[in-house]
Amino acid sequence: MLKFKKILIPKKYVLTIVTIITMVTIVVTLPNRNQVTMIENGLGYVVVPIQKILTKIQKWSNENIFFIFHAYELQDKNAKLVKELDELRYENTILQQYKQDNERLRNLLKLDQKYPEYPKVGAQVIGKDPGNWYNMFLIDKGTNHGLAIDMVVMADSGLVGRIVEVGFNYAKVLSIIDDTSSVSAQTLRTNEVAIIRGDKTLMDEGLCRIQHINIDAQIVKGDEMVTSHLGDLYPPGILIGTITEIKTESNGLTKYGLLEPAVDFQHLEEVLVIDKPWKGKKTNLKESTQ
């Protein structure tokens, strides 16, 4: 006679099995009835909260699994975007530099065309004295390029200064804002003559002093001043700058003023040199500042 072994189900699984069977029964029979039994209602109190928790866990898992799987992809994309942005910024910086270089060269060309009667040589600024201003600086052309002492230097829209020292492949330029510089000048509007000098006390403001103005001279703020035909160092008619202030000296006999140069003496990079001394006169530095 065959004997069957008795199978015992642990009590802790009984409730789970009954719950599953009941839920399946509810799902299968739901379309065919409108009411549920008391047992089903009781099980609902147990099953529904569990189902809510399971639903939240599933939703949380789906969201976080998506984030985990895509985090590295997003990180790589972000790194690529940052790299592209850096490259665009670099390219934009280069384009801005090209634009500025092109603008400076265009201004030099205009300056060259403005004074066609004077032969010129272009040069780069390669060094300057300590400080913010180009009152004394070096250019990359010298005797090998035909340059000599007292040759006139221009940039931007007007006069820079003149060469005071020259080597084979360099030259030193004294600008009009240096306190040892002196330029014979006249107003463009009324031809009133004066002397423009550099001044240490005015250099930080980027200004020059105008001296020896006749008390009756018709000079006003806003007048432009150019090099005078009375000077020996500079050809006449080169723009020097614009008058910003006119006052009467304490002696009451003459006037003085302030002038803003046409050249930006804080940002000099390229210059033009008139490659012959004016009138062939060889004047040393001491003579030019007396």
XYZ file of C-alpha atoms in Angstrom, residues 56 61 81 108 113 195 239 260:
8
model
C 5.778 54.133 -5.106
C 13.079 52.719 -9.051
C 29.558 71.362 -24.313
C 47.819 103.691 -40.187
C 47.231 108.666 -47.108
C 54.533 125.712 -27.720
C 47.700 116.908 -36.045
C 44.608 116.097 -25.266
